[in-house]
Coordinates of C-alpha atoms in Angstrom, one line a residue:
X457 CA -76.9 -50.8 -43.3
X458 CA -75.1 -48.4 -41.1
X459 CA -72.9 -45.3 -41.6
X460 CA -69.8 -44.3 -39.8
X461 CA -69.0 -40.6 -39.4
X462 CA -65.4 -39.9 -40.5
X463 CA -63.0 -39.2 -37.7
X464 CA -61.8 -35.6 -37.1
X465 CA -58.6 -34.9 -38.8
X466 CA -55.6 -35.2 -36.5
X467 CA -53.8 -31.9 -36.0
X468 CA -50.9 -31.0 -33.7
X469 CA -52.7 -27.7 -33.2
X470 CA -55.3 -29.5 -31.1
X471 CA -52.7 -30.6 -28.6
X472 CA -52.0 -28.1 -25.8
X473 CA -48.3 -28.7 -26.1
X474 CA -45.5 -26.9 -27.9
X475 CA -42.8 -29.0 -29.5
X476 CA -39.4 -27.4 -30.2
X477 CA -36.1 -28.6 -31.3
X478 CA -33.2 -27.0 -33.2
X479 CA -33.5 -29.8 -35.7
X480 CA -37.2 -29.3 -36.6
X481 CA -38.0 -27.4 -39.8
X482 CA -39.9 -24.3 -38.9
X483 CA -41.9 -24.5 -42.2
X484 CA -45.3 -26.1 -42.2
X485 CA -45.2 -29.9 -42.3
X486 CA -47.7 -31.8 -44.4
X487 CA -49.1 -34.8 -42.6
X488 CA -51.3 -37.5 -44.0
X489 CA -53.8 -39.5 -42.0
X490 CA -55.7 -42.6 -43.1
X491 CA -59.5 -42.7 -42.4
X492 CA -60.9 -46.2 -42.8
X493 CA -64.3 -46.5 -44.4
X494 CA -66.8 -49.3 -43.9
X495 CA -65.6 -50.9 -47.1
X496 CA -62.1 -51.2 -45.7
X497 CA -60.9 -48.7 -48.2
X498 CA -58.5 -46.0 -47.1
X499 CA -59.0 -42.4 -48.3
X500 CA -56.0 -40.1 -47.8
X501 CA -56.8 -36.6 -46.7
X502 CA -54.1 -33.9 -46.4
X503 CA -53.9 -31.8 -43.2
X504 CA -51.3 -29.2 -42.3
X505 CA -49.6 -28.4 -39.0
X506 CA -47.1 -25.7 -38.1
X507 CA -44.4 -26.5 -35.5
X508 CA -43.0 -23.3 -34.1
X509 CA -39.7 -23.7 -32.2
X510 CA -39.6 -21.8 -28.8
X511 CA -36.7 -20.7 -26.8
X512 CA -36.1 -22.2 -23.3
X513 CA -37.0 -20.0 -20.5
X514 CA -33.4 -19.7 -19.3
X515 CA -32.0 -18.9 -22.8
X516 CA -30.7 -15.3 -23.0
X517 CA -32.3 -13.1 -25.5
X518 CA -29.9 -11.6 -28.0
X519 CA -28.8 -8.1 -27.2
X520 CA -27.1 -6.0 -29.9
X521 CA -23.7 -4.5 -29.0
X522 CA -23.9 -0.9 -27.8
X523 CA -20.5 0.9 -27.7
X524 CA -19.7 2.7 -24.4
X525 CA -20.7 6.3 -24.0
X526 CA -18.0 8.6 -25.3
X527 CA -16.0 10.2 -22.5
X528 CA -15.8 13.4 -24.5
X529 CA -18.0 16.4 -23.6
X530 CA -21.0 16.8 -25.8
X531 CA -19.6 19.9 -27.5
X532 CA -16.6 18.1 -28.8
X533 CA -18.1 14.9 -30.1
X534 CA -19.0 16.2 -33.5
X535 CA -15.6 17.8 -34.1
X536 CA -13.0 16.2 -36.4
X537 CA -9.4 15.4 -35.5
X538 CA -8.1 18.7 -36.8
X539 CA -10.5 20.7 -34.8
X540 CA -9.7 18.8 -31.6
X541 CA -6.0 19.4 -32.1
X542 CA -6.7 23.1 -32.6
X543 CA -8.6 23.3 -29.3
X544 CA -5.6 21.7 -27.4
X545 CA -3.1 23.8 -29.2
X546 CA -4.8 27.1 -28.3
X547 CA -6.0 25.9 -24.9
X548 CA -9.6 26.8 -25.8
X549 CA -11.8 26.6 -22.7
X550 CA -11.1 25.4 -19.2
X551 CA -8.4 22.7 -18.7
X552 CA -10.8 20.1 -17.4
X553 CA -13.0 20.6 -20.5
X554 CA -10.4 20.0 -23.1
X555 CA -8.4 17.4 -21.1
X556 CA -10.6 14.5 -22.3
X557 CA -9.5 15.3 -25.9
X558 CA -6.1 13.9 -25.1
X559 CA -7.1 10.3 -24.5
X560 CA -9.6 10.4 -27.5
X561 CA -6.7 11.4 -29.8
X562 CA -4.5 8.7 -28.3
X563 CA -7.2 6.2 -29.1
X564 CA -7.1 7.4 -32.7
X565 CA -3.4 6.5 -32.9
X566 CA -1.6 9.6 -31.7
X567 CA 1.3 9.1 -29.3
X568 CA 2.2 11.4 -26.4
X569 CA 5.3 12.7 -28.2
X570 CA 3.3 13.3 -31.4
X571 CA 0.7 15.3 -29.4
X572 CA 3.5 17.3 -27.7
X573 CA 4.9 18.1 -31.1
X574 CA 1.6 19.3 -32.5
X575 CA 0.0 21.0 -29.5
X576 CA 3.0 22.0 -27.4
X577 CA 1.7 20.1 -24.3
X578 CA 4.4 18.0 -22.8
X579 CA 3.9 14.4 -21.9
X580 CA 4.0 15.2 -18.2
X581 CA 1.4 17.9 -18.6
X582 CA -0.8 15.6 -20.7
X583 CA -0.8 13.1 -17.8
X584 CA -1.6 15.8 -15.3
X585 CA -4.5 17.0 -17.3
X586 CA -6.0 13.6 -17.8
X587 CA -5.6 12.5 -14.2
X588 CA -6.6 15.9 -12.8
X589 CA -9.8 15.8 -14.8
X590 CA -10.6 12.3 -13.5
X591 CA -10.0 13.5 -9.9
X592 CA -12.2 16.5 -10.4
X593 CA -15.0 14.2 -11.7
X594 CA -14.7 12.2 -8.5
X595 CA -15.0 15.3 -6.4
X596 CA -18.2 16.2 -8.3
X597 CA -19.5 12.7 -7.6
X598 CA -18.7 13.3 -3.9
X599 CA -20.8 16.4 -4.1
X600 CA -18.0 18.8 -3.2
X601 CA -19.1 22.5 -3.0
X602 CA -18.8 24.6 -6.1
X603 CA -16.6 27.0 -4.3
X604 CA -14.1 24.2 -3.7
X605 CA -14.2 23.1 -7.3
X606 CA -13.8 26.7 -8.6
X607 CA -10.4 26.9 -6.8
X608 CA -9.0 24.4 -9.2
X609 CA -10.4 26.0 -12.4
X610 CA -7.1 27.9 -13.1
X611 CA -4.1 25.7 -13.1
X612 CA -5.6 23.2 -10.7
X613 CA -4.7 20.1 -12.7
X614 CA -1.3 19.8 -10.9
X615 CA -2.9 20.1 -7.5
X616 CA -5.5 17.5 -8.2
X617 CA -2.9 15.2 -9.7
X618 CA -1.1 15.0 -6.4
X619 CA -4.2 13.5 -4.6
X620 CA -4.8 10.9 -7.2
X621 CA -3.8 8.0 -4.9
X622 CA -6.3 8.9 -2.2
X623 CA -9.8 7.4 -2.0
X624 CA -13.0 9.5 -2.7
X625 CA -13.5 10.6 0.9
X626 CA -9.8 11.5 1.4
X627 CA -9.8 13.4 -1.9
X628 CA -12.8 15.5 -0.8
X629 CA -11.3 16.4 2.6
X630 CA -7.8 17.0 1.1
X631 CA -9.3 19.3 -1.6
X632 CA -11.2 21.3 1.1
X633 CA -8.0 21.6 3.2
X634 CA -5.9 22.7 0.2
X635 CA -8.4 25.4 -0.7
X636 CA -8.6 26.6 2.9
X637 CA -4.8 26.9 3.2
X638 CA -4.1 28.0 -0.4
X639 CA -1.7 25.1 -1.1
X640 CA 0.7 25.0 -4.0
X641 CA 1.9 21.9 -5.8
X642 CA 4.7 21.0 -3.4
X643 CA 2.4 21.3 -0.3
X644 CA -0.3 19.3 -2.0
X645 CA 2.2 16.6 -2.6
X646 CA 3.3 16.5 1.0
X647 CA -0.3 16.5 2.1
X648 CA -1.2 13.5 -0.1
X649 CA 1.8 11.6 1.0
X650 CA 1.1 12.2 4.7
X651 CA -2.5 11.0 4.4
X652 CA -1.5 7.9 2.5
X653 CA 1.4 7.1 4.9
X654 CA -0.5 7.8 8.2
X655 CA -2.1 4.3 8.7
X656 CA 1.3 2.6 8.3
X657 CA 2.7 4.6 11.2
X658 CA 0.4 3.1 13.8
X659 CA 2.3 2.4 17.0
X660 CA 4.8 5.2 16.4
X661 CA 5.5 7.6 19.2
X662 CA 2.7 10.2 19.4
X663 CA 0.6 8.6 16.6
X664 CA -2.5 8.2 18.7
X665 CA -2.6 11.9 19.4
X666 CA -3.4 12.7 15.8
X667 CA -6.7 12.2 14.0
X668 CA -6.6 10.4 10.7
X669 CA -9.9 11.9 9.4
X670 CA -8.3 15.3 9.4
X671 CA -5.7 15.9 6.6
X672 CA -4.1 18.6 8.6
X673 CA -3.3 16.2 11.4
X674 CA -1.8 13.7 9.0
X675 CA 0.5 16.5 7.6
X676 CA 1.3 17.7 11.1
X677 CA 2.3 14.1 12.1
X678 CA 4.7 13.9 9.2
X679 CA 6.4 17.1 10.4
X680 CA 6.3 15.7 13.9
X681 CA 8.1 12.6 12.8
X682 CA 10.7 14.6 10.9
X683 CA 11.4 16.7 14.0
X684 CA 12.2 13.5 15.9
X685 CA 15.1 12.9 13.5
X686 CA 16.9 16.0 14.8
X687 CA 18.7 16.5 18.1
X688 CA 17.1 18.3 21.0
X689 CA 17.6 21.2 21.1
X690 CA 18.3 22.2 17.6
X691 CA 17.0 24.8 15.1
X692 CA 16.0 22.1 12.7
X693 CA 13.9 20.2 15.3
X694 CA 12.2 23.4 16.4
X695 CA 11.4 24.5 12.9
X696 CA 9.7 21.2 12.0
X697 CA 7.6 21.3 15.2
X698 CA 6.6 24.9 14.5
X699 CA 5.6 23.8 10.9
X700 CA 3.5 21.0 12.4
X701 CA 1.9 23.5 14.7
X702 CA 0.8 25.7 11.7
X703 CA -1.0 22.9 9.9
X704 CA -2.5 20.8 12.7
X705 CA -6.3 20.8 13.1
X706 CA -7.3 19.0 16.3
X707 CA -6.7 20.3 19.8
X708 CA -5.3 16.9 21.0
X709 CA -2.6 16.9 18.3
X710 CA -1.8 20.5 19.0
X711 CA -1.2 19.8 22.7
X712 CA 1.1 17.0 21.8
X713 CA 3.2 19.2 19.5
X714 CA 3.4 22.0 22.1
X715 CA 4.5 19.4 24.7
X716 CA 7.2 18.3 22.4
X717 CA 8.4 21.8 21.9
X718 CA 8.8 22.2 25.7
X719 CA 10.4 18.8 26.2
X720 CA 14.0 19.7 27.1
X721 CA 15.8 20.3 30.4
X722 CA 17.8 23.3 31.4
X723 CA 21.1 21.8 30.2
X724 CA 19.6 21.1 26.8
X725 CA 19.2 17.4 27.2
X726 CA 16.1 15.3 27.1
X727 CA 14.4 14.6 30.4
X728 CA 14.0 10.9 29.8
X729 CA 17.6 10.1 29.2
X730 CA 18.8 7.2 31.4
X731 CA 22.5 6.7 32.0
X732 CA 23.8 3.2 31.7
X733 CA 25.9 0.7 29.9
X734 CA 25.8 1.5 26.2
X735 CA 25.9 -1.4 23.7
X736 CA 28.2 -0.6 20.7
X737 CA 26.3 0.3 17.6
X738 CA 28.3 0.0 14.3
X739 CA 27.3 0.9 10.8
X740 CA 29.1 -1.3 8.4
X741 CA 31.0 0.2 5.5
X742 CA 31.1 -1.1 1.9
X743 CA 34.1 -3.4 1.5
X744 CA 34.9 -3.4 5.2
X745 CA 34.9 -7.2 5.4
X746 CA 37.2 -7.6 2.5
X747 CA 39.7 -5.2 4.0
X748 CA 39.6 -6.7 7.5
X749 CA 42.7 -8.6 8.7
X750 CA 40.5 -11.0 10.6
X751 CA 36.8 -11.9 10.4
X752 CA 34.2 -13.7 12.5
X753 CA 31.5 -16.0 11.1
X754 CA 28.3 -16.3 13.0
X755 CA 24.9 -18.0 12.4
X756 CA 21.9 -15.8 11.6
X757 CA 18.3 -16.3 12.5
X758 CA 15.3 -14.0 11.8
X759 CA 13.3 -12.2 14.5
X760 CA 10.1 -13.9 13.3
X761 CA 11.6 -17.3 14.3
X762 CA 11.8 -16.0 17.9
X763 CA 13.2 -18.2 20.7
X764 CA 13.2 -21.3 18.5
X765 CA 15.6 -19.8 15.9
X766 CA 18.0 -18.7 18.7
X767 CA 18.0 -22.1 20.3
X768 CA 18.4 -24.1 17.1
X769 CA 21.3 -22.0 15.6
X770 CA 24.7 -23.8 15.9
X771 CA 26.4 -23.1 19.1
X772 CA 30.0 -23.6 18.0
X773 CA 31.8 -22.6 14.8
X774 CA 35.5 -22.9 14.3
X775 CA 38.2 -23.0 11.6
X776 CA 40.3 -26.1 11.1
X777 CA 43.2 -27.2 8.9
X778 CA 45.9 -25.2 7.1
X779 CA 43.3 -23.4 5.0
X780 CA 41.2 -22.4 8.0
X781 CA 38.1 -24.2 6.7
X782 CA 35.1 -23.2 8.9
X783 CA 33.3 -26.1 10.5
X784 CA 30.0 -26.0 12.4
X785 CA 28.4 -28.5 14.7
X786 CA 25.4 -28.8 12.3
X787 CA 24.0 -27.5 9.1
X788 CA 22.6 -24.0 8.9
X789 CA 21.2 -21.9 6.1
X790 CA 22.2 -18.3 7.0
X791 CA 25.5 -17.0 8.1
X792 CA 27.1 -13.5 8.3
X793 CA 30.8 -12.5 8.1
X794 CA 31.8 -9.6 10.3
X795 CA 35.1 -7.9 10.8
X796 CA 37.1 -9.0 13.8
X797 CA 35.7 -6.3 16.1
X798 CA 36.5 -6.6 19.8
X799 CA 32.9 -7.3 21.0
X800 CA 32.5 -10.4 18.7
X801 CA 36.0 -11.7 18.9
X802 CA 36.2 -14.8 21.1
X803 CA 32.4 -15.5 21.2
X804 CA 31.9 -19.2 21.7
X805 CA 28.1 -19.3 21.5
X806 CA 27.4 -16.2 19.5
X807 CA 24.3 -15.7 17.4
X808 CA 23.0 -12.9 15.2
X809 CA 19.3 -12.0 15.1
X810 CA 18.1 -10.1 12.0
X811 CA 15.4 -7.5 12.8
X812 CA 13.5 -5.8 10.0
X813 CA 12.8 -2.6 12.0
X814 CA 15.4 -0.9 14.3
X815 CA 12.6 0.5 16.4
X816 CA 12.4 -2.7 18.4
X817 CA 15.5 -1.7 20.2
X818 CA 15.4 0.5 23.4
X819 CA 17.1 3.5 22.0
X820 CA 15.7 7.0 21.8
X821 CA 13.3 7.5 18.9
X822 CA 13.6 11.2 18.9
X823 CA 17.0 11.0 17.4
X824 CA 17.2 7.5 15.9
X825 CA 13.8 7.2 14.4
X826 CA 15.0 5.0 11.7
X827 CA 13.2 2.3 9.8
X828 CA 16.0 0.1 8.7
X829 CA 17.0 -3.5 9.2
X830 CA 19.6 -4.3 11.9
X831 CA 21.7 -7.2 13.1
X832 CA 21.8 -7.9 16.9
X833 CA 24.8 -9.9 18.1
X834 CA 24.1 -11.8 21.3
X835 CA 26.2 -14.1 23.6
X836 CA 24.3 -17.2 24.4
X837 CA 26.8 -18.3 27.0
X838 CA 25.7 -15.5 29.3
X839 CA 21.9 -15.9 30.0
X840 CA 21.6 -14.4 33.4
X841 CA 20.0 -11.0 33.7
X842 CA 22.5 -9.3 36.1
X843 CA 23.2 -5.7 35.1
X844 CA 20.3 -3.3 35.3
X845 CA 21.9 -1.2 32.6
X846 CA 22.6 -4.2 30.3
X847 CA 20.6 -5.2 27.3
X848 CA 19.3 -8.7 26.8
X849 CA 17.6 -10.8 24.1
X850 CA 14.3 -12.1 25.5
X851 CA 11.1 -13.8 24.5
X852 CA 8.2 -12.8 26.8
X853 CA 4.4 -13.4 26.8
X854 CA 2.2 -10.4 26.8
X855 CA -1.6 -10.9 26.9
X856 CA -1.2 -14.4 25.6
X857 CA 1.0 -13.2 22.7
X858 CA 4.7 -14.0 22.4
X859 CA 7.0 -11.0 22.0
X860 CA 10.6 -11.4 20.9
X861 CA 12.8 -8.3 21.4
X862 CA 15.8 -6.6 23.1
X863 CA 15.1 -5.3 26.6
X864 CA 16.9 -3.4 29.3
X865 CA 18.0 -5.4 32.4
X866 CA 16.1 -3.1 34.9
X867 CA 12.9 -3.5 33.0
X868 CA 13.3 -7.3 33.0
X869 CA 13.8 -7.4 36.7
X870 CA 10.6 -5.4 37.2
X871 CA 8.8 -8.1 35.3
X872 CA 10.5 -10.8 37.3
X873 CA 12.6 -12.1 34.4
X874 CA 16.0 -13.4 35.6
X875 CA 17.0 -15.4 32.6
X876 CA 17.4 -14.4 28.9
X877 CA 18.3 -16.0 25.6
X878 CA 21.6 -14.1 25.4
X879 CA 23.3 -10.9 26.3
X880 CA 23.5 -8.3 23.6
X881 CA 27.1 -7.4 22.8
X882 CA 26.8 -5.4 19.5
X883 CA 24.3 -3.9 17.1
X884 CA 25.2 -3.7 13.4
X885 CA 23.5 -1.3 11.0
X886 CA 23.6 -1.8 7.2
X887 CA 26.1 0.1 5.0
X888 CA 24.9 3.4 3.6
X889 CA 26.5 5.9 1.2
X890 CA 28.2 9.0 2.7
X891 CA 27.1 8.2 6.3
X892 CA 29.4 8.2 9.3
X893 CA 27.1 8.2 12.3
X894 CA 27.4 6.4 15.6
X895 CA 24.9 6.1 18.4
X896 CA 25.9 8.5 21.2
X897 CA 25.7 7.5 24.8
X898 CA 22.6 9.6 25.5
X899 CA 20.7 8.0 22.7
X900 CA 20.1 4.8 24.7
X901 CA 17.1 4.8 27.0

């Protein structure tokens, strides 16, 4: 006779594994196991096992929602709506302290007009207060001195509003410069515009003499550019240069302004004026084509197309039939209709090149410092660079880069260029209200 010890009850807890599934019941599961006796009878014994689902390692743990921190200063957070309106109405405290109350009330459903009616603060002033407070906070984050910040404590919202479009570094330097020179709102606006505009002026005459990191240089360069728009000599030009001299910061920029003040000959004309053939410059007038007794139709190409556009434009265009239907040798997308001016009448191989910026032309920037689009009419039947004082349409290579522009004949001969794409016969400027200006002879370089 022998005996058999009963086997140990099977339990999932004995296994060093964890089983998880979203479909498993987290409650204890009752399992039954059969233990065989020597008499081949089966006795059922109940055992229990607990299966605990576990989250995968990459599953994110639930995080409850936390609302963003209130933008209101701590002293205003416990106030009700009526109390906040009372503070705005009576201007209680500093402007930058109660300014955050405005957006909080707008979030509650108030409109700008409703706030104006209740508090007496206009919509424009509300905007200045909100933006000014934000700019002031950025100055604090930039660690601007307390003496600078205190300058804007009384009515400084309008000043800080003007420098809103500048980055953090520019705001800090602009604020320091405004405090140093005791700027008002108008001067602050000019300063902000000059700093924002300065990078776009790269390549302009005298630009490299001014330092972008100094807001005073940026403002001085703006006055310097405006002085170039007046004739030399003139009181307006001198006044703008003197104004630039008052605000400039660096010595190099100061020397450039002083040089410009002295840049005039004894007869009152600029020293760098070059006499020569002057290409007619015409500003079109509104309705001029409709009133013209005769017109000329010419193909147009853009300056970015360069030599390829000039060469591919139709060479001949003529009218035919009793109705004068215009016929071209091939299809073309862009055309321009000009009055029958003498320089363009009779052109057999004329072409018009559209330039986005008039500064590509060799005329004097101290008077015609204009950023406007122009049309250059050229005669492709005359490609020889003959006259030193003529102007020619050329495509040159400079340091491996193609350059498409209008150049003087003398300059081309210095470069060894004897052939061009066409001789310039006319420059057309766009129509403009109440303007009747022509390019004088001394304006061409």
